[in-house]
Structure formats: structure tokens, C-alpha cells
PDB file of C-alpha atoms in Angstrom:
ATOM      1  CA  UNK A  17     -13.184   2.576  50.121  1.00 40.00           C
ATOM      2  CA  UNK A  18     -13.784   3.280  46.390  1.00 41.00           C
ATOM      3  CA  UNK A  19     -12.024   6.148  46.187  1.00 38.00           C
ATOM      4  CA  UNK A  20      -8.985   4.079  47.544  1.00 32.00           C
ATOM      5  CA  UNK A  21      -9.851   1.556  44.672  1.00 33.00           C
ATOM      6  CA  UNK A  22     -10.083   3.945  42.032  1.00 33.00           C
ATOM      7  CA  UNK A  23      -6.815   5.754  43.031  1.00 34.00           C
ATOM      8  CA  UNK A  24      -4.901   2.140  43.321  1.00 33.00           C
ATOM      9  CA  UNK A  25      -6.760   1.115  39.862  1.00 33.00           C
ATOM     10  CA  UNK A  26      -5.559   4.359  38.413  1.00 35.00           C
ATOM     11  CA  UNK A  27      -1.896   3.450  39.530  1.00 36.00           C
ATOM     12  CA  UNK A  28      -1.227   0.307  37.294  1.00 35.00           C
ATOM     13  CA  UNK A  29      -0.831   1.262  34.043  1.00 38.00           C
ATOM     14  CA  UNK A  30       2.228   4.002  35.635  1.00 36.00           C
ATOM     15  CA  UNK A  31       3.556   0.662  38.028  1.00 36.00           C
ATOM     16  CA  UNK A  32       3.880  -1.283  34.728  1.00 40.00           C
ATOM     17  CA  UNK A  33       5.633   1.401  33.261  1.00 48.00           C
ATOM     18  CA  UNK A  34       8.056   2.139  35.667  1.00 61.00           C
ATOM     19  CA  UNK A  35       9.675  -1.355  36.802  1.00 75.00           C
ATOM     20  CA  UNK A  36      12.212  -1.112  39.096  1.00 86.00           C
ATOM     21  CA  UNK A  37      15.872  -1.913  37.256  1.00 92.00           C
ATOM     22  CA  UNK A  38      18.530  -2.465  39.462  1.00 95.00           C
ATOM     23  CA  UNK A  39      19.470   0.175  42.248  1.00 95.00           C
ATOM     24  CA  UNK A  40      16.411   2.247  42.000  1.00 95.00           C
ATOM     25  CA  UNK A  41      16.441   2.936  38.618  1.00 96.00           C
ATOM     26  CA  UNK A  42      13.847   2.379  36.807  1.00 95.00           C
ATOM     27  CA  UNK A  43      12.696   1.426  33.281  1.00 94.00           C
ATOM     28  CA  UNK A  44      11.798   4.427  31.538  1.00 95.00           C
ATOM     29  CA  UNK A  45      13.896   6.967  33.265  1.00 97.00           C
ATOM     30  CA  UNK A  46      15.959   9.557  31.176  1.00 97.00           C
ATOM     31  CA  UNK A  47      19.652  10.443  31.010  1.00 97.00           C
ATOM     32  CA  UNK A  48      19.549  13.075  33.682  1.00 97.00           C
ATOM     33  CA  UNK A  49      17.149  11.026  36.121  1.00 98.00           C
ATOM     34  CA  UNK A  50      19.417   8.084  36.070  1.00 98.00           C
ATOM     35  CA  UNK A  51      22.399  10.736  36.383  1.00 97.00           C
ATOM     36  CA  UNK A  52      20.656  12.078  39.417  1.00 97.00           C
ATOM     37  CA  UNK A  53      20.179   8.349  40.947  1.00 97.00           C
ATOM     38  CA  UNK A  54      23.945   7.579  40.184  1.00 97.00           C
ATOM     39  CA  UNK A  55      26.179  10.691  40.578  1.00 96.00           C
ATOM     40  CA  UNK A  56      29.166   8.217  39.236  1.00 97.00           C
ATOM     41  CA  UNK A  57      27.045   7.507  35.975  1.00 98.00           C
ATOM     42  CA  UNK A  58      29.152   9.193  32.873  1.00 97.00           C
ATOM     43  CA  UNK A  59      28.286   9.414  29.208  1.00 96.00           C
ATOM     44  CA  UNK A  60      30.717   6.491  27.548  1.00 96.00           C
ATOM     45  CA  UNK A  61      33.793   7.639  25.339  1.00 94.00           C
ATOM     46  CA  UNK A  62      32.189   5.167  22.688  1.00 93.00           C
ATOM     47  CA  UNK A  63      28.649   5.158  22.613  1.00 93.00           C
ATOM     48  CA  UNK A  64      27.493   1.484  21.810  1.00 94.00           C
ATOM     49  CA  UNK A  65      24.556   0.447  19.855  1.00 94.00           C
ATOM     50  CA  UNK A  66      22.678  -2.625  21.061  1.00 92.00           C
ATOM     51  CA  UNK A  67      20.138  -3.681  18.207  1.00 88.00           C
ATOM     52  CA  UNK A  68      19.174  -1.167  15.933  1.00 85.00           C
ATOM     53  CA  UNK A  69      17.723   1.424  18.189  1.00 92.00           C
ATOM     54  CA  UNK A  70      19.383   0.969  21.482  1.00 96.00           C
ATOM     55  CA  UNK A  71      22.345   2.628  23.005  1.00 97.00           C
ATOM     56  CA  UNK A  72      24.547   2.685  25.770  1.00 97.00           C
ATOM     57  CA  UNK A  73      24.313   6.167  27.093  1.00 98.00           C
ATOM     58  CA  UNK A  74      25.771   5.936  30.656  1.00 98.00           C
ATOM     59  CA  UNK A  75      28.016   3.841  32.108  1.00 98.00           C
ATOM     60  CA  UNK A  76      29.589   3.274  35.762  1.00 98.00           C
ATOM     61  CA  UNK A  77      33.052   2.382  34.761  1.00 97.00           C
ATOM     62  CA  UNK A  78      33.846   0.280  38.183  1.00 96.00           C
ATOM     63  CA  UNK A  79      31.304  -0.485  40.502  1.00 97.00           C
ATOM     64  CA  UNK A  80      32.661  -3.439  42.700  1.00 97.00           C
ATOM     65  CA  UNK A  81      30.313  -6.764  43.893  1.00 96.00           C
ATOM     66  CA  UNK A  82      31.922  -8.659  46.507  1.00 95.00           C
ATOM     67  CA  UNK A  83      35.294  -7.499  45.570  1.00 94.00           C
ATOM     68  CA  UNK A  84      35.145  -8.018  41.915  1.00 96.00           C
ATOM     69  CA  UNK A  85      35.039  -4.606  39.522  1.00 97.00           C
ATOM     70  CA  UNK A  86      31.845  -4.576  37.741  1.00 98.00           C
ATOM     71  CA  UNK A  87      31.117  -2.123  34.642  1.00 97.00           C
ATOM     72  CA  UNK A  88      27.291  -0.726  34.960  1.00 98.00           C
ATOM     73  CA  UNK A  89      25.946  -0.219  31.287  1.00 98.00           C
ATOM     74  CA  UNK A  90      22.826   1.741  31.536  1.00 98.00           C
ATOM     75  CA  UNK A  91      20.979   1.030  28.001  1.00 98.00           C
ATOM     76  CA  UNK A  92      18.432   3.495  26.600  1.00 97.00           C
ATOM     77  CA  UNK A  93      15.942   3.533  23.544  1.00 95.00           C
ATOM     78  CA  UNK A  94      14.310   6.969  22.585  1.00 94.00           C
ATOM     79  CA  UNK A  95      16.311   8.638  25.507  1.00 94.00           C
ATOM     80  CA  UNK A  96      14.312   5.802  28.286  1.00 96.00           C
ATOM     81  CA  UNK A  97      16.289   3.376  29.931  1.00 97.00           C
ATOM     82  CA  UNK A  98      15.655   0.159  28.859  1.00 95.00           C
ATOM     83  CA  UNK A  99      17.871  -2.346  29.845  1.00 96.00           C
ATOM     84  CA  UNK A 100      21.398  -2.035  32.482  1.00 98.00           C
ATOM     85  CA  UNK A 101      24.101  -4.337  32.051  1.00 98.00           C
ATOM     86  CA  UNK A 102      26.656  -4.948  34.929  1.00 98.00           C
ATOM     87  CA  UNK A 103      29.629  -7.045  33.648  1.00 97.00           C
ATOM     88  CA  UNK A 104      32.689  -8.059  35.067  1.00 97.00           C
ATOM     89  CA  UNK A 105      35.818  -6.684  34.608  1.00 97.00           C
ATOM     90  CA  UNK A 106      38.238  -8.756  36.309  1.00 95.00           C
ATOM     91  CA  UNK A 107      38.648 -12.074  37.938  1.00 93.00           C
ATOM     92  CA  UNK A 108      37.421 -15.897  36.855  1.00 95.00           C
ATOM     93  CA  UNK A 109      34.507 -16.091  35.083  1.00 95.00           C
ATOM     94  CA  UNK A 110      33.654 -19.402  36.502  1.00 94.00           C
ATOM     95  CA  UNK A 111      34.327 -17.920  39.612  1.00 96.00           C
ATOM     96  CA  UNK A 112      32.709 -14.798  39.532  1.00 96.00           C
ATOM     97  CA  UNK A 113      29.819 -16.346  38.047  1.00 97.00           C
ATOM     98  CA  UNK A 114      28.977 -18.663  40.962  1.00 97.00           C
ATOM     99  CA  UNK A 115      29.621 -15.719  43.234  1.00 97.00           C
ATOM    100  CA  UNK A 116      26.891 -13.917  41.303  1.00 97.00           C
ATOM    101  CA  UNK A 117      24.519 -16.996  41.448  1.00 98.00           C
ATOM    102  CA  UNK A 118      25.229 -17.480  45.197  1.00 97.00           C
ATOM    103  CA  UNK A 119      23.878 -13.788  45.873  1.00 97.00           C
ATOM    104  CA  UNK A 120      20.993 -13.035  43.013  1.00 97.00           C
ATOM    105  CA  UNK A 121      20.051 -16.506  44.733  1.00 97.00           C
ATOM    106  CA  UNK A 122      19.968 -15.440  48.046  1.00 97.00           C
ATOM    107  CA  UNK A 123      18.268 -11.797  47.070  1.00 96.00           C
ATOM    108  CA  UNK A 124      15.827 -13.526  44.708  1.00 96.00           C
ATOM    109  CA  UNK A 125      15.514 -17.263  45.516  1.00 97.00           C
ATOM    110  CA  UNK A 126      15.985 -19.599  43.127  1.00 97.00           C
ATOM    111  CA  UNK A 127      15.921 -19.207  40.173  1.00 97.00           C
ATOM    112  CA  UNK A 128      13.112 -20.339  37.099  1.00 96.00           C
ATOM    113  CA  UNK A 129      14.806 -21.306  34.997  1.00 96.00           C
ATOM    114  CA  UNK A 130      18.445 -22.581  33.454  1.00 96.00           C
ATOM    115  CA  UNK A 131      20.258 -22.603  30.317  1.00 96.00           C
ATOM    116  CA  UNK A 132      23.760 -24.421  29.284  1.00 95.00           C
ATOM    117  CA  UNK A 133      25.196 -25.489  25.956  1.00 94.00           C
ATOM    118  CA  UNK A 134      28.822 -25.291  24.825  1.00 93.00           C
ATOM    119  CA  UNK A 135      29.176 -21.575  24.473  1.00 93.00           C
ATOM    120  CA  UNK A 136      27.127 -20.495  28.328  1.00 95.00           C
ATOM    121  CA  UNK A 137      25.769 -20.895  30.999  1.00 96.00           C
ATOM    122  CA  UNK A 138      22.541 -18.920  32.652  1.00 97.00           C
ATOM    123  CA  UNK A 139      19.679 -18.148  34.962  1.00 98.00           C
ATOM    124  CA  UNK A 140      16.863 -16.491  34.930  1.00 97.00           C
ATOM    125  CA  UNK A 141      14.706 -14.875  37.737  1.00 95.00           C
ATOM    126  CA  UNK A 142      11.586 -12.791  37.700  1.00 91.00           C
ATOM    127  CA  UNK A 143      11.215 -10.031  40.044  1.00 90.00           C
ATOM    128  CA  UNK A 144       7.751  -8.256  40.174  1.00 86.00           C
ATOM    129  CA  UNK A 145       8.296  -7.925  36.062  1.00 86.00           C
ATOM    130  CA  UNK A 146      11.990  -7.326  36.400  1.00 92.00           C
ATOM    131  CA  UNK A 147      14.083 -10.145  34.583  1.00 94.00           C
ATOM    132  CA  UNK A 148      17.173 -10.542  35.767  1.00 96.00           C
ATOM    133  CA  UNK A 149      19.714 -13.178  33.897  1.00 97.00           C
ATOM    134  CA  UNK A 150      23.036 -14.880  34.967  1.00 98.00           C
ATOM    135  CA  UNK A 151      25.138 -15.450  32.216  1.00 98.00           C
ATOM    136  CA  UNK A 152      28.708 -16.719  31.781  1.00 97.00           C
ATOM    137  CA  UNK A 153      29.674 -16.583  28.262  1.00 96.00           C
ATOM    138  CA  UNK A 154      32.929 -17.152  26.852  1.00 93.00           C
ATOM    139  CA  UNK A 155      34.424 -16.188  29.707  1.00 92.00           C
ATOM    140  CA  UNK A 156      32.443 -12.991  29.810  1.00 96.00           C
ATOM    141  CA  UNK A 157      29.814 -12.403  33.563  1.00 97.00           C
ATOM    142  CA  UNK A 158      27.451 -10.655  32.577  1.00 97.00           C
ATOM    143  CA  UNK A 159      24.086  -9.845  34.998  1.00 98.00           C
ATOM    144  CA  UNK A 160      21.570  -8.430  33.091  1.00 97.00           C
ATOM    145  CA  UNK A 161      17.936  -6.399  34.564  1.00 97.00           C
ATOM    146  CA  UNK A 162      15.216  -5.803  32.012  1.00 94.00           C
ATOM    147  CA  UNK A 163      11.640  -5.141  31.555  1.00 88.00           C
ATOM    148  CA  UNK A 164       9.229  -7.089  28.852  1.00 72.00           C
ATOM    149  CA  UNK A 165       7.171  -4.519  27.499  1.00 66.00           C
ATOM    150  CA  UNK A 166       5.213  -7.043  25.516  1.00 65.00           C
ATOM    151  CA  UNK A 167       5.136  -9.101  28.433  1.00 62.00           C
ATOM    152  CA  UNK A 168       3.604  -6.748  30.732  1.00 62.00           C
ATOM    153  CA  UNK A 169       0.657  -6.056  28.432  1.00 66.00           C
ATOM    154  CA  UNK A 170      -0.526 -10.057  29.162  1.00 65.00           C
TER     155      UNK A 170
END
């Protein structure tokens, strides 16, 4: 029984760590790791910056969601992914985005929390440390996974 303890104690820091993204990627994961997870990952023709010290390094040009082309953004800083990105590339926003809600809803319940004003609309679950936001803005979908670093040190 203790050593079963101290092997599942020793696991938490690494289970922090490595949060599942989206897909079975997970936070932390370099270039050629994600490449192996998602054969139809390729390096961008632009390379764009988000902040000051991440970058887009991979992308899945169309992945389709319930018939609607999605492009996969797969965000890293220091060479680890960070954050992925899947926004739409055709269709209604308005449309697409309640499509979106109906099925994060129905693979993550409801979710915690809401946001609206005049330029979007979003929501917000929490998966097991995994954020995961809904957002319609300016008639941009955009469904966003992410880990809190910060957060995860609480």
C-alpha cells in the first residue's frame, strides 16, 4: 500500500505538467511529438506571434466539426505547446457558434461561466485543469484549450 502511495504521490507534479489539450495532445509537448500525434499538423507559411513569446508553430489547415472547416493552431512557447486554437473557417458565426456550444456542452456539461458585451460572446469550461472557451467575436468562432500554469500551482 505505501509503495502504491508513494508512486501515485510521485506522479502529480508530471500530471500537472502534462494536461491533456485537445485530441491527445498535451501541454508541454514539442514540435515533433505533436507532429507524431497529428500526421496532418504542418509548420505555417507565416509563423504568428501570440504575445511576446508565443508562436504558432503548427497548424491543421482544415479539420472539419460537424461539417464546418475548422483551422487547428497549435501554439508553442520555448518549443512546448501551450495553447491550440481551432477556428472556423467557413459558415455563420452565430451559427457555428451555437453548434459549438451544443457539443462542448454535451462533452463537458455546462458550462461555468458566461461572458457577452457588444463585441462577443463566450463560455468557459474547466476540464481536469484544461480551460476550454467558446467565443464568437466579430464574427470570428473561435474554441480555445489551455492550461493555467499559475493556476495549477494553487
Amino acid at each position: 500500500m505505501k509503495k502504491l502511495m508513494i508512486a501515485v504521490l510521485s506522479c502529480l507534479p508530471m500530471m500537472a505538467f502534462c494536461q491533456d489539450l485537445w485530441q491527445g495532445t498535451k501541454q508541454g509537448m514539442s514540435v515533433a511529438e505533436v507532429q507524431a500525434l497529428h500526421a496532418d499538423a504542418v509548420t505555417p507559411q507565416k509563423i504568428d506571434t501570440y504575445g511576446a513569446d508565443s508562436k504558432a508553430l503548427l497548424v491543421i489547415p482544415n479539420y472539419k466539426i460537424s461539417g464546418t472547416n475548422y483551422k487547428v493552431v497549435f501554439i508553442f512557447k520555448d518549443e512546448k505547446l501551450k495553447t491550440i486554437n481551432l477556428t472556423a473557417t467557413e459558415g455563420v458565426a452565430s451559427v457555428n457558434y451555437d453548434t459549438m456550444a451544443t457539443l462542448l456542452k454535451k462533452k463537458y456539461g455546462s458550462p461555468i461561466s458566461t461572458e457577452s458585451n457588444s463585441l462577443s460572446t463566450s463560455l468557459f469550461w474547466l476540464n481536469e485543469g484544461t480551460s476550454i472557451r467558446l467565443i464568437n467575436m466579430m464574427g470570428k468562432v473561435i474554441i480555445q484549450y489551455t492550461v493555467d500554469a499559475e493556476a495549477d500551482k494553487l
